[in-house]
Amino acid sequence: MTIPALELNDGTSIPQLGYGVFKVPADETERAVSEALEIGYRHIDTAAIYGNEEGVGAAIASSGIARDELFITTKLWNDRHHDDEPNRAIAESLEKLGLEQVDLYLVHWPTPAKDDYVHAFAKLIELRDAGLTRSIGVSNFLVPHLERIVAETGVTPAVNQIELHPAYQQRDIVDWATAHGVRIESWGPLGQGKYDLFGTPAIADAAAAHDVTPAQAVLRWHLQKGFIVFPKSVRPERLRENLDVFGFELSDAEVAAIDALDPLDGSGRVGSHPNDVN
Ligand code: NAD
């Protein structure tokens, strides 16, 4: 099976579907990532704060898969934006991952009350230029944060990784990203299981029409919207299910029906508001 790749604005490419390891316990990560690599995943999304980079690294090392076939993302945590902390943080992440370079390094949250995200992003530009990461991006950035880093550094991030699922579509950020050539990565693509997304008629009906599960219909919606996704599961059967989303296509009407699920009042958010995280 071939997972489609999307080109990023710096000329690199990223597999559009991967495996995210948020909340995968450290002692289960090597097994889970090994399983994922075994069945065909090639893109892994982790973060320093997840505490499981070593498990990701162990799975990569024992996989035998060529480094250039893998796409590995990790993230700079909030208390390490200042001074040369990003340099130390990426060195620690690379050590744990057993890699010389990651494919994508992200500022995890803007932490606007500390007002140090422009400095953090400027440090990421240096880290990219030094070859420690191929691409750089941000996560949980709102439009004013994005506008400010571009204005003050002159560099546009390759991606913005934001909470995004049918109940919370963040159209203002998606529109800005589309206009500026920034790819959107959807975190919590299945709503982290906190909503009855799967029982919603637009999703359940699309799933039934294509003889797939509601989770597969939701993942297919993300892919057809052009978003990058990396759903999390530690169950082998769900890892397979979440990868098996390239054999059907939602119709325009089915996509539009899922588009219509966001009430636009912010009530679908499952995570923290970026301005409240510091
Ligand atoms: P998700 O929407 O992928 O939900 C994961 C949950 O959905 C699982 O725990 C499981 O219970 C359920 N699930 C998974 N596959 C399923 C299936 N086929 N059928 C039914 N239920 C299924 O949410 P997530 O894990 O929060 O997000 C995915 C990834 O996004 C994370 O692992 C992480 O890499 C990233 N993330 C980033 C941030 C950030 O701040 N940048 C925040 C949260 C998550």
Short mmCIF file of N, CA and C and ligand atoms in Angstrom, two decimals, residues 20-22 45-46 50 75 108-109 139-140 161 186-193 198 213 215 230-233 238 241-242, ligand 1:
data_model
loop_
_atom_site.label_atom_id
_atom_site.label_comp_id
_atom_site.label_asym_id
_atom_site.label_seq_id
_atom_site.Cartn_x
_atom_site.Cartn_y
_atom_site.Cartn_z
N GLY A 20 0.30 8.82 15.50
CA GLY A 20 0.61 9.74 16.59
C GLY A 20 0.68 8.98 17.91
N VAL A 21 1.64 9.32 18.76
CA VAL A 21 1.86 8.52 19.97
C VAL A 21 1.60 9.29 21.28
N PHE A 22 0.77 10.33 21.20
CA PHE A 22 0.35 11.03 22.42
C PHE A 22 -0.37 10.04 23.34
N ASP A 45 4.44 10.73 14.73
CA ASP A 45 4.35 12.04 15.38
C ASP A 45 4.50 11.87 16.89
N THR A 46 5.62 12.39 17.45
CA THR A 46 5.80 12.34 18.89
C THR A 46 6.13 13.75 19.37
N TYR A 50 5.68 13.98 25.49
CA TYR A 50 4.99 12.68 25.54
C TYR A 50 5.80 11.65 26.34
N LYS A 75 8.60 17.65 18.97
CA LYS A 75 8.18 19.03 19.28
C LYS A 75 8.92 19.59 20.48
N HIS A 108 5.61 23.53 20.08
CA HIS A 108 4.41 22.75 20.45
C HIS A 108 3.18 23.63 20.72
N TRP A 109 3.39 24.73 21.47
CA TRP A 109 2.30 25.69 21.76
C TRP A 109 2.90 27.10 21.71
N SER A 139 2.64 24.48 16.16
CA SER A 139 1.47 23.72 16.57
C SER A 139 0.63 24.60 17.49
N ASN A 140 -0.66 24.53 17.31
CA ASN A 140 -1.60 25.29 18.15
C ASN A 140 -1.45 26.79 17.97
N GLN A 161 0.12 22.41 13.26
CA GLN A 161 -0.59 21.23 13.77
C GLN A 161 -1.60 21.70 14.80
N SER A 186 -3.97 17.75 11.40
CA SER A 186 -5.12 17.68 12.32
C SER A 186 -4.76 16.83 13.52
N TRP A 187 -4.66 17.45 14.69
CA TRP A 187 -4.53 16.58 15.88
C TRP A 187 -5.91 16.31 16.46
N GLY A 188 -6.00 15.16 17.16
CA GLY A 188 -7.33 14.74 17.63
C GLY A 188 -8.27 14.53 16.46
N PRO A 189 -7.80 13.88 15.38
CA PRO A 189 -8.62 13.82 14.16
C PRO A 189 -9.94 13.10 14.37
N LEU A 190 -9.99 12.23 15.40
CA LEU A 190 -11.23 11.50 15.69
C LEU A 190 -11.94 12.12 16.89
N GLY A 191 -11.54 13.35 17.23
CA GLY A 191 -12.16 14.01 18.37
C GLY A 191 -11.77 13.38 19.69
N GLN A 192 -10.67 12.61 19.68
CA GLN A 192 -10.17 11.91 20.87
C GLN A 192 -11.25 11.06 21.52
N GLY A 193 -12.24 10.66 20.75
CA GLY A 193 -13.29 9.81 21.30
C GLY A 193 -14.19 10.53 22.30
N PHE A 198 -19.04 9.36 15.79
CA PHE A 198 -19.27 8.19 14.96
C PHE A 198 -20.76 7.87 14.78
N THR A 213 -15.79 1.74 8.47
CA THR A 213 -16.18 2.15 9.82
C THR A 213 -16.32 3.67 9.86
N ALA A 215 -14.86 5.65 11.88
CA ALA A 215 -13.51 6.23 12.03
C ALA A 215 -12.84 6.36 10.67
N PHE A 230 -2.65 11.74 11.90
CA PHE A 230 -1.88 10.63 12.53
C PHE A 230 -2.67 10.16 13.74
N PRO A 231 -3.78 9.42 13.48
CA PRO A 231 -4.61 8.94 14.58
C PRO A 231 -3.82 8.02 15.51
N LYS A 232 -4.23 8.06 16.77
CA LYS A 232 -3.55 7.26 17.79
C LYS A 232 -4.41 6.07 18.19
N SER A 233 -3.77 4.92 18.30
CA SER A 233 -4.39 3.76 18.92
C SER A 233 -3.26 2.84 19.32
N ARG A 238 -7.02 -1.60 15.26
CA ARG A 238 -7.34 -0.22 14.92
C ARG A 238 -6.22 0.45 14.14
N GLU A 241 -7.00 -0.63 10.77
CA GLU A 241 -8.22 0.03 10.28
C GLU A 241 -7.91 1.47 9.86
N ASN A 242 -7.12 2.16 10.69
CA ASN A 242 -6.86 3.58 10.42
C ASN A 242 -5.95 3.79 9.21
P1 NAD B 1 -7.44 10.93 18.15
O1 NAD B 1 -8.58 11.73 17.65
O2 NAD B 1 -6.51 10.26 17.21
O3 NAD B 1 -8.08 9.93 19.17
C1 NAD B 1 -7.41 8.85 19.69
C2 NAD B 1 -8.45 7.95 20.34
O4 NAD B 1 -9.43 7.58 19.37
C3 NAD B 1 -7.78 6.66 20.77
O5 NAD B 1 -7.37 6.74 22.11
C4 NAD B 1 -8.85 5.64 20.58
O6 NAD B 1 -9.60 5.54 21.76
C5 NAD B 1 -9.74 6.22 19.53
N1 NAD B 1 -9.58 5.52 18.23
C6 NAD B 1 -8.46 5.46 17.47
N2 NAD B 1 -8.70 4.76 16.34
C7 NAD B 1 -10.00 4.37 16.41
C8 NAD B 1 -10.84 3.62 15.57
N3 NAD B 1 -10.41 3.14 14.40
N4 NAD B 1 -12.13 3.42 15.95
C9 NAD B 1 -12.58 3.92 17.11
N5 NAD B 1 -11.84 4.64 17.95
C10 NAD B 1 -10.55 4.86 17.61
O7 NAD B 1 -6.64 11.88 19.15
P2 NAD B 1 -5.15 12.11 19.59
O8 NAD B 1 -4.45 10.87 19.91
O9 NAD B 1 -5.22 13.15 20.62
O10 NAD B 1 -4.53 12.77 18.29
C11 NAD B 1 -3.70 12.09 17.36
C12 NAD B 1 -2.29 12.56 17.48
O11 NAD B 1 -2.22 13.99 17.37
C13 NAD B 1 -1.63 12.30 18.85
O12 NAD B 1 -1.27 10.98 19.04
C14 NAD B 1 -0.47 13.26 18.77
O13 NAD B 1 0.55 12.73 17.95
C15 NAD B 1 -1.12 14.47 18.12
N6 NAD B 1 -1.57 15.48 19.11
C16 NAD B 1 -0.96 16.70 19.11
C17 NAD B 1 -1.35 17.67 20.00
C18 NAD B 1 -0.68 19.00 19.96
O14 NAD B 1 -0.89 19.81 20.86
N7 NAD B 1 0.13 19.28 18.97
C19 NAD B 1 -2.36 17.42 20.94
C20 NAD B 1 -2.99 16.17 20.93
C21 NAD B 1 -2.59 15.21 20.00
#
